[in-house]
GROMACS .gro file of C-alpha atoms in nm:
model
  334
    1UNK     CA    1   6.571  -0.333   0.530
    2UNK     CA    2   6.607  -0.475   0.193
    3UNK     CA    3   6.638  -0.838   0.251
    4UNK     CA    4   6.605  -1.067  -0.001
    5UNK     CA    5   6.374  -1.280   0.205
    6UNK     CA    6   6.336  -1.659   0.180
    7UNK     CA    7   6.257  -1.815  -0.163
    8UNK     CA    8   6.121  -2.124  -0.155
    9UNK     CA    9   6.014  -2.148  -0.519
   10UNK     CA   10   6.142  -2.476  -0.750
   11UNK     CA   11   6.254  -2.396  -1.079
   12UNK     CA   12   6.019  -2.499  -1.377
   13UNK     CA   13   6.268  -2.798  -1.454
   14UNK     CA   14   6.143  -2.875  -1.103
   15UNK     CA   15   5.787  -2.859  -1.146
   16UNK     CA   16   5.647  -3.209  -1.226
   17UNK     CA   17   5.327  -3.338  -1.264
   18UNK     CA   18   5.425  -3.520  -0.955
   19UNK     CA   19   5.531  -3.206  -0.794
   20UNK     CA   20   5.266  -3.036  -0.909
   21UNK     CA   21   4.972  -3.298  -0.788
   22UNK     CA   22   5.115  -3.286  -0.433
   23UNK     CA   23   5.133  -2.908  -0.377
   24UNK     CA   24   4.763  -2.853  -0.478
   25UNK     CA   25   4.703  -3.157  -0.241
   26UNK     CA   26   4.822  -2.908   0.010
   27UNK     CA   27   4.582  -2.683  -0.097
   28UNK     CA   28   4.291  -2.875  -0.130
   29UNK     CA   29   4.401  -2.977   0.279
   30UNK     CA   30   4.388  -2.634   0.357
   31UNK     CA   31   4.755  -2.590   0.461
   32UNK     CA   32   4.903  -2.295   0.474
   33UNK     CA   33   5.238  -2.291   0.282
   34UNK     CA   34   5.533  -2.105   0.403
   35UNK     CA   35   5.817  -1.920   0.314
   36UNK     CA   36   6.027  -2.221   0.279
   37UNK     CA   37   5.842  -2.475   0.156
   38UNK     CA   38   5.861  -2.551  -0.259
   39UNK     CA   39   5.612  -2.381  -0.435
   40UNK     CA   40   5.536  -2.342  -0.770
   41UNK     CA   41   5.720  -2.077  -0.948
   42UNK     CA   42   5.351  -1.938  -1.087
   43UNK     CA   43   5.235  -1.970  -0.758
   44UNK     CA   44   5.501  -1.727  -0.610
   45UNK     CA   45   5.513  -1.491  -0.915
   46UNK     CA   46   5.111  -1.449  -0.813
   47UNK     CA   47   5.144  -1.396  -0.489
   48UNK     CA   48   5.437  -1.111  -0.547
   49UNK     CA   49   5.203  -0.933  -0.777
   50UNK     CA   50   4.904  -0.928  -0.589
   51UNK     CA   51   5.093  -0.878  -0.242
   52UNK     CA   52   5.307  -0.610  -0.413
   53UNK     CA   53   5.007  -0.443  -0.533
   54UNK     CA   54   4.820  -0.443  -0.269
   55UNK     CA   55   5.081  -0.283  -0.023
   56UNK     CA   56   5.121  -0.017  -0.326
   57UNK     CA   57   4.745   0.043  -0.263
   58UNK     CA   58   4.774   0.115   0.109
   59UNK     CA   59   5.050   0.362   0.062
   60UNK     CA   60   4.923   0.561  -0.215
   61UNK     CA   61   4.594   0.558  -0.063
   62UNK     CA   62   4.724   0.723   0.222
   63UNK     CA   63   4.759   1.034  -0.006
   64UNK     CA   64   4.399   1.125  -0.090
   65UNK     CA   65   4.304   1.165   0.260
   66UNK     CA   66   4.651   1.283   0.337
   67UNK     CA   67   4.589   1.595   0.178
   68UNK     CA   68   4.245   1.646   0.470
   69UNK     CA   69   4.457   1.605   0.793
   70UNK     CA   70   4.493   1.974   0.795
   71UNK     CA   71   4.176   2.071   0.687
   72UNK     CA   72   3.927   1.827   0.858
   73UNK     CA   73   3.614   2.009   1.042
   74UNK     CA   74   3.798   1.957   1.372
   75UNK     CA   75   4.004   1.855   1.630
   76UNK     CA   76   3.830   1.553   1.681
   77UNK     CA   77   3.821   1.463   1.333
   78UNK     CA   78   4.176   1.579   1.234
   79UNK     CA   79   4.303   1.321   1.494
   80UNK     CA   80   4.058   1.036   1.385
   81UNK     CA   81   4.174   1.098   0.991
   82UNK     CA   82   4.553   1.095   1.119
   83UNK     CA   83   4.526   0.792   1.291
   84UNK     CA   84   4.369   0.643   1.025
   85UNK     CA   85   4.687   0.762   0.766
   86UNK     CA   86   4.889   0.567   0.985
   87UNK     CA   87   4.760   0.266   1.008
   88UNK     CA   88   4.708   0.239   0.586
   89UNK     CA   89   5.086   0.347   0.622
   90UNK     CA   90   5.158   0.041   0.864
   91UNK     CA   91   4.950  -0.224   0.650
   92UNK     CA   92   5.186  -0.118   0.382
   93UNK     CA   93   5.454  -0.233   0.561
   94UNK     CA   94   5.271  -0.549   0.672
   95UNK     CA   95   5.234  -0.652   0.348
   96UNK     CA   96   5.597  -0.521   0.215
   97UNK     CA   97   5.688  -0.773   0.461
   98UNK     CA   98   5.484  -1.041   0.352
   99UNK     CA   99   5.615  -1.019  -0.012
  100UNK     CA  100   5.956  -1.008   0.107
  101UNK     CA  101   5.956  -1.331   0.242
  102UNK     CA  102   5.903  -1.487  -0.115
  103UNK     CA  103   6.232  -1.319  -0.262
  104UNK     CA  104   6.139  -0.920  -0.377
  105UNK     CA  105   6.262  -0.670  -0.218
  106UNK     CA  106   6.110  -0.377  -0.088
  107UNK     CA  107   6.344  -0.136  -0.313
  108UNK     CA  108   6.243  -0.346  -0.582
  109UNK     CA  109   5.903  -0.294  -0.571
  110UNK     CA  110   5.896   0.024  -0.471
  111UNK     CA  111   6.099   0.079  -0.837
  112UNK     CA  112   5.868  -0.095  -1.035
  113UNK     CA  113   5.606   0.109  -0.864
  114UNK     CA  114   5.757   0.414  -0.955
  115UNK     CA  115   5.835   0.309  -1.324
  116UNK     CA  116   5.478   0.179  -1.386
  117UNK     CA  117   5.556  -0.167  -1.394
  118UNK     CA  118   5.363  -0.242  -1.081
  119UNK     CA  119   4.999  -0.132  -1.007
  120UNK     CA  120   4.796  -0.006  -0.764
  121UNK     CA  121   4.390   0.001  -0.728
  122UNK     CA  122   4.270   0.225  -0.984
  123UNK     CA  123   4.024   0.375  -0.729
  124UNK     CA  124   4.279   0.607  -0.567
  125UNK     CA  125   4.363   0.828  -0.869
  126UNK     CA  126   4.008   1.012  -0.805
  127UNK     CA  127   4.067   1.337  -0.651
  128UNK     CA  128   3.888   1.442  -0.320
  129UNK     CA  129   3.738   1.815  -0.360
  130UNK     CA  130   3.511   1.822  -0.052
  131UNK     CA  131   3.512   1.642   0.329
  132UNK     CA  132   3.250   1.441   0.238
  133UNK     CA  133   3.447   1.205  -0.022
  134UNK     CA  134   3.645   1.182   0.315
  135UNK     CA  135   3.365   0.992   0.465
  136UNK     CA  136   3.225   0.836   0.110
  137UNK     CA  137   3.634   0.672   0.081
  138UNK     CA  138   3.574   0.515   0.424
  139UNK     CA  139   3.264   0.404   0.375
  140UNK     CA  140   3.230   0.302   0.033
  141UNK     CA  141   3.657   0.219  -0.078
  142UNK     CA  142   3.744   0.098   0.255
  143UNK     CA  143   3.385  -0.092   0.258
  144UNK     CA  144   3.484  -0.248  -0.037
  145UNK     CA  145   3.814  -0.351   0.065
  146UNK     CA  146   3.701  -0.537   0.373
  147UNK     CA  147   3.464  -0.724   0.180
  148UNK     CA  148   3.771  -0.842  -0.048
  149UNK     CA  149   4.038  -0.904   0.239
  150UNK     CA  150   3.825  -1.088   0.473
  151UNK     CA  151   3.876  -1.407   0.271
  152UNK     CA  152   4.248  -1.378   0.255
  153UNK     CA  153   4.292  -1.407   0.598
  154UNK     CA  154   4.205  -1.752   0.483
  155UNK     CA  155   4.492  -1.703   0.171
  156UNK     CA  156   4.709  -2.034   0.153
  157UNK     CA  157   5.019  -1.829   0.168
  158UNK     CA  158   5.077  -1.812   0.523
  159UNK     CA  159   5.263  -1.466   0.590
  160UNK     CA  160   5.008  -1.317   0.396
  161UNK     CA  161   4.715  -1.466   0.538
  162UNK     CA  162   4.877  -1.347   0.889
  163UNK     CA  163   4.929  -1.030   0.800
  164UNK     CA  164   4.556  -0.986   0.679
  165UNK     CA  165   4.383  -1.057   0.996
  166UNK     CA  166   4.537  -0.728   1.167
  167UNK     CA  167   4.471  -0.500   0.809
  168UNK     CA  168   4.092  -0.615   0.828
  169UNK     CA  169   4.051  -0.543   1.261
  170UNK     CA  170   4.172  -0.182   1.150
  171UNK     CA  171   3.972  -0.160   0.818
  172UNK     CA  172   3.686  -0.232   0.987
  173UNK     CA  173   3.743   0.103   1.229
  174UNK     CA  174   3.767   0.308   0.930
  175UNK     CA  175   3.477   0.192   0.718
  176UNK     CA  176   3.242   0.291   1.041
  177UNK     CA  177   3.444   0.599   1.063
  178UNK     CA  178   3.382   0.655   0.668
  179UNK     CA  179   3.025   0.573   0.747
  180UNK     CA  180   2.990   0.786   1.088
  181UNK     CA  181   3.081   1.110   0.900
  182UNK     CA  182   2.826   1.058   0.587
  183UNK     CA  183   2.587   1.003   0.870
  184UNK     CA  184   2.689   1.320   1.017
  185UNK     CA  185   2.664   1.508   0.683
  186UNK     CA  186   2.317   1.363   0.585
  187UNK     CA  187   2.183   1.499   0.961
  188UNK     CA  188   2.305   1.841   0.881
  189UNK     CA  189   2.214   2.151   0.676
  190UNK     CA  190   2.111   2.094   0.311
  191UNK     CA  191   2.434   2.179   0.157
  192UNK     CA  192   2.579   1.963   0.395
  193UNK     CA  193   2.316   1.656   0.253
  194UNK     CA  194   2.382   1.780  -0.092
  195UNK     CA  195   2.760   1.719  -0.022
  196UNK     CA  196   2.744   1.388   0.062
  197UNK     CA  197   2.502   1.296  -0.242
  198UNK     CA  198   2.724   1.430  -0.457
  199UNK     CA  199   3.026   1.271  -0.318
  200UNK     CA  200   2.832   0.946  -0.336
  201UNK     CA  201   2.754   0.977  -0.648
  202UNK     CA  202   3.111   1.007  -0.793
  203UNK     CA  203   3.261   0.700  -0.563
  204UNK     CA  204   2.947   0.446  -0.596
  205UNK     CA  205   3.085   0.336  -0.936
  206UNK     CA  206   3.462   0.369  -0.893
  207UNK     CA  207   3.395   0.172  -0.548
  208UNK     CA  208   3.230  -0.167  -0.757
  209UNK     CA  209   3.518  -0.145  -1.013
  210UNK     CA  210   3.738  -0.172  -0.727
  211UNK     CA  211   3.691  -0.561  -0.780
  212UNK     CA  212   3.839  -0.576  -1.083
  213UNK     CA  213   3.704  -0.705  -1.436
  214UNK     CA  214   3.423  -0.958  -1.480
  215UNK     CA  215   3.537  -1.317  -1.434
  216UNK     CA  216   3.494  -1.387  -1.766
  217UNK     CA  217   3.746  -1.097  -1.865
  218UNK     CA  218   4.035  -1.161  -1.569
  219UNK     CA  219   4.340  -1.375  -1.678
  220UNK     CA  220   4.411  -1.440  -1.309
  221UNK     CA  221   4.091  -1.545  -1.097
  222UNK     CA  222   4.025  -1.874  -1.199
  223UNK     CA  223   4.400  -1.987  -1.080
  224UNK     CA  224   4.418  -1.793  -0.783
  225UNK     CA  225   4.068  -1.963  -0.668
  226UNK     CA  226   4.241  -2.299  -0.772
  227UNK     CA  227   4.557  -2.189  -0.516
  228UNK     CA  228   4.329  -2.058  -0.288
  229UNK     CA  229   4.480  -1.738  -0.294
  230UNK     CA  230   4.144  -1.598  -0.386
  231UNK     CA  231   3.814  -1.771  -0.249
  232UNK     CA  232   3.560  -1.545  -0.426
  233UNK     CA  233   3.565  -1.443  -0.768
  234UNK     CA  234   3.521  -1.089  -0.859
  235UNK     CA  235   3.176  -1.100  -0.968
  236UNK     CA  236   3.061  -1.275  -0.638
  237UNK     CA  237   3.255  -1.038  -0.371
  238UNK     CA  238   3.105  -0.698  -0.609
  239UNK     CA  239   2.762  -0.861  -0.588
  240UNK     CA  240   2.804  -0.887  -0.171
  241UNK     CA  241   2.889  -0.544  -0.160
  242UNK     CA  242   2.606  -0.411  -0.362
  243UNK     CA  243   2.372  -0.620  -0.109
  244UNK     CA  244   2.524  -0.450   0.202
  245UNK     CA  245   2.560  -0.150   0.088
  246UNK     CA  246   2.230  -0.059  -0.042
  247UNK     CA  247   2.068  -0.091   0.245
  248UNK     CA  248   2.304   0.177   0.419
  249UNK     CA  249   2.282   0.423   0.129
  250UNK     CA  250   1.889   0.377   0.257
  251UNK     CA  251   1.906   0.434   0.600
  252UNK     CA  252   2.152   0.780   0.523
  253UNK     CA  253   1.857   0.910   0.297
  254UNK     CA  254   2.074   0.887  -0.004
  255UNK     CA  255   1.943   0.846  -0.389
  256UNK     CA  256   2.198   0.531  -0.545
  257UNK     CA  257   2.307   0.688  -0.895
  258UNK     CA  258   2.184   0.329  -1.082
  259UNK     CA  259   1.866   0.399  -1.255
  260UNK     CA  260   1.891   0.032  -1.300
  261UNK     CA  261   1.896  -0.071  -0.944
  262UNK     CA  262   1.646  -0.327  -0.878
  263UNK     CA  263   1.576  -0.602  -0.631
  264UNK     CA  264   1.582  -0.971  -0.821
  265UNK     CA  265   1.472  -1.269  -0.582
  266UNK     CA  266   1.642  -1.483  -0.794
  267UNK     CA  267   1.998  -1.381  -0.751
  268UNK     CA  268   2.209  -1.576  -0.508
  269UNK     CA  269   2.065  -1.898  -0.562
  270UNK     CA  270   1.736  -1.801  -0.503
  271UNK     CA  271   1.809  -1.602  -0.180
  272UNK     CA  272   1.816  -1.208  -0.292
  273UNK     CA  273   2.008  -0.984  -0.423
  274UNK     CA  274   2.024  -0.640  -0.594
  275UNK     CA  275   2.066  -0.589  -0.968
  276UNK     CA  276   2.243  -0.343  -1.056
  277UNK     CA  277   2.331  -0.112  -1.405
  278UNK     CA  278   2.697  -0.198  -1.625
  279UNK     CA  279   2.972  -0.088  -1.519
  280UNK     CA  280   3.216   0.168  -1.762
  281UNK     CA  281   3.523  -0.058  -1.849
  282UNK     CA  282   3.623   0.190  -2.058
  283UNK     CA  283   3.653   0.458  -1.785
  284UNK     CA  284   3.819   0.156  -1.562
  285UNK     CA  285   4.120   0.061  -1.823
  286UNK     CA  286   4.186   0.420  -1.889
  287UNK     CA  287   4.255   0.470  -1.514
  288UNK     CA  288   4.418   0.155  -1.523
  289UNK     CA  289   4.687   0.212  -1.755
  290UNK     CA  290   4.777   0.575  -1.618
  291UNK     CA  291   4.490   0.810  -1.744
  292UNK     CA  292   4.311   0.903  -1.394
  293UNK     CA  293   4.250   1.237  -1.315
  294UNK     CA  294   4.524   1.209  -1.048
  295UNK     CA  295   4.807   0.893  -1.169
  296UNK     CA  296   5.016   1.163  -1.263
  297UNK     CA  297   4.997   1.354  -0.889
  298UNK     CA  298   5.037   0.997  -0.678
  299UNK     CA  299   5.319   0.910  -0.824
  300UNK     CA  300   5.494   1.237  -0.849
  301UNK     CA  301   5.413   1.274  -0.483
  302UNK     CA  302   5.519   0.939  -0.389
  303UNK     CA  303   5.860   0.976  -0.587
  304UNK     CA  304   5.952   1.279  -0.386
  305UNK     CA  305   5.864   1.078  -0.057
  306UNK     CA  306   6.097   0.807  -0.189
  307UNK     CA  307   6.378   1.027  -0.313
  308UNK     CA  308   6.365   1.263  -0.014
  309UNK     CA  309   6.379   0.951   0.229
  310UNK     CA  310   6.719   0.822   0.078
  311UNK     CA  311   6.901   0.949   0.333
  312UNK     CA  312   6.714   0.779   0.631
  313UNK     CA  313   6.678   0.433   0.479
  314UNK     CA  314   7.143   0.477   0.442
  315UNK     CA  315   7.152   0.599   0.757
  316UNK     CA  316   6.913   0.346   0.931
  317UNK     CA  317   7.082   0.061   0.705
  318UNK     CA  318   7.427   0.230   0.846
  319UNK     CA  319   7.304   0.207   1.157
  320UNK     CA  320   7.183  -0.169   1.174
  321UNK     CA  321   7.567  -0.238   0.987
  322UNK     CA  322   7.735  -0.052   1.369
  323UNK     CA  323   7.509  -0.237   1.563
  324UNK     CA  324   7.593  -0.573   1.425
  325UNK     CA  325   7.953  -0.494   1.399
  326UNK     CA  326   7.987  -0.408   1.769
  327UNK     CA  327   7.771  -0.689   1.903
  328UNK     CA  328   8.035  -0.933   1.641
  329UNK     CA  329   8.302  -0.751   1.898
  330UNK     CA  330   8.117  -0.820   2.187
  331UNK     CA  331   8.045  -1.171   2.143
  332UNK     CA  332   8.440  -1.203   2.058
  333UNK     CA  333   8.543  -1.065   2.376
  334UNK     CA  334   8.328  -1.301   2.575
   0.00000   0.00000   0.00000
C-alpha cells in the first residue's frame, strides 16, 4: 500500500549538459517517459508536486459535496451526487498511484498534506450553503478542471498522462451534471432562479483563479511547458474557459458578475474572445496559504478520516503480509 515505487531520477552529479540535451530531445519527440527511465531530478520533484497536489484536490473536493448526499432534492439526485463522490474519491487514487511510481509514498503525502506542506486547489475551501453551488461546482469547478486536464492526457510523464484520460471521461459526466441542475434551477420558481444567480455569483471568480497566477507571476509554468508537463499556460487555458463558458451562463438566463465583461475581436490572434475584469490575488493568496473560509474544516475533517482509517490500512497491509507468506509456502511445497 505504501510502496516506494520506482525512481528513476539521476542524481544532480548525474545531470550533464549531455544528459540534459538528450532528455529534452525526448521531449521535443513526444515520448512519453516512464517510471524507469533517468529523468531529471527537477523534472521528478515537479511532477510529485503537481501529481501530489492534484490527487489532494480530488479527495478534499469530495468533501464539499459530501456534506449534500443526504440532503440532495431527491432520490434521483442523491444517487447521481454519490456516484459522483466516488469517482473524485477513485481519481484520487489514480493519481496517488501515479506519483508513487516516481518514489513518494502515499503516507507521505498524505502527511505533508495534513501538515500544510502540500497543497490543494484553493477553490475547495468555499463553503456550499445552498443546492445550487451543488450544480454551480459541477458546472463551473469541474468545468474548469476539464479544460486544464485535457492537455495532460498528453503530459510526457507516462503514468500520469494514463491516468488522466479516465479522470477527464468521468469529469466530463459531472460538469453536464453540474450544468443539468443550474438548468433545472433557472426553469423553476424565482427563488429557485435567484439561487442559482447567487450561487453563480460567488463561484464565477473563485472558478478563473482556479488556474493559478498570471504567467508572468508563476515560478513553475514556463518549465513545465518546456517538459511538456503543461501545454497551456495559465493565462491561455483561463481565457478558453471564459470563452465557453459565457455563452452557457447565456443560454441559463444568468447575469455574469464582471461589469467588465466585454467581447474584443482581437483576442486570440484575431479570432474572438471575451475580456474580462481583474481578478483579486489578494483574496487568492489568502486562501492559498490557509485563510479560506473553510482550510481549517477540510483538513480537520480529512485528519479524522486518516486517523480513524489506521486500523484498516494495518489490517489490509496485515493481510497482503498472510497472503504472501502462505503463497511463499505454497510455492515451497510444489
Amino acid at each position: 500500500m505504501y510502496s516506494q515505487g520506482l525512481i528513476g531520477a539521476k542524481t544532480d552529479s548525474d545531470e550533464t549538459p549531455e544528459f540534459l540535451a538528450a532528455f529534452q530531445a525526448r521531449i521535443d519527440a513526444d515520448e512519453k517517459i516512464e517510471p524507469n527511465d533517468p529523468m531529471p531530478a527537477g523534472y521528478r520533484k515537479t511532477l510529485v508536486r503537481q501529481i501530489g497536489q492534484h490527487a489532494h484536490s480530488e479527495v478534499i473536493g469530495m468533501l464539499p459535496e459530501g456534506n449534500w448526499i443526504t440532503r440532495a432534492p431527491t432520490l434521483r439526485r442523491k444517487t447521481a451526487l454519490l456516484a459522483k463522490v466516488q469517482d473524485e474519491g477513485g481519481h484520487g487514487l489514480y493519481l496517488y498511484s501515479a506519483a508513487e511510481t516516481l518514489g513518494v509514498s502515499r503516507r507521505q503525502m498524505t502527511e505533508e498534506l495534513l501538515s500544510g506542506r502540500a497543497k490543494y486547489s484553493s477553490i475547495f475551501n468555499y463553503p456550499t450553503p445552498t443546492w445550487a453551488d451543488i450544480g454551480a461546482i459541477g458546472w463551473l469547478v469541474d468545468g474548469a478542471a476539464i479544460m486544464n486536464q485535457i492537455p495532460l492526457c498528453r503530459c510526457s510523464y507516462g503514468p500520469y498522462a494514463r491516468a488522466m484520460i479516465r479522470v477527464c471521461k468521468e469529469e466530463s459526466f459531472h460538469q453536464r451534471q453540474g450544468f443539468e441542475i443550474m438548468m433545472t434551477l433557472c426553469k423553476g420558481t424565482q427563488a429557485q432562479k435567484d439561487m442559482a444567480q447567487d450561487a453563480f455569483n460567488r463561484w464565477w471568480w473563485p472558478s478563473l483563479m482556479m488556474f493559478g497566477p498570471h504567467d508572468s507571476d508563476s515560478t513553475n509554468s514556463d518549465q513545465s511547458m518546456l517538459w511538456k508537463i503543461k501545454r497551456f499556460t495559465n493565462d491561455e487555458l483561463r481565457q478558453k474557459f471564459v470563452d465557453a463558458t459565457v455563452p452557457q451562463a447565456e443560454y441559463l438566463g444568468l447575469t455574469i458578475p464582471d461589469k467588465d465583461l466585454k467581447w474584443n475581436p482581437d483576442k486570440n490572434d484575431g479570432r474572438g474572445g471575451y475580456g474580462f475584469g481583474a481578478l483579486d490575488w489578494d483574496e487568492f493568496w489568502s486562501v492559498v496559504k490557509g485563510n479560506g473560509q473553510m482550510n481549517r474544516d477540510r483538513i480537520r475533517v480529512k485528519k479524522a478520516g486518516w486517523d480513524n482509517g489506521e486500523w484498516v490500512r494495518e489490517a489490509a497491509l496485515a493481510h497482503a503480509k498472510k497472503r504472501k507468506a502462505r503463497a511463499a509456502v505454497q510455492h515451497a511445497a510444489e
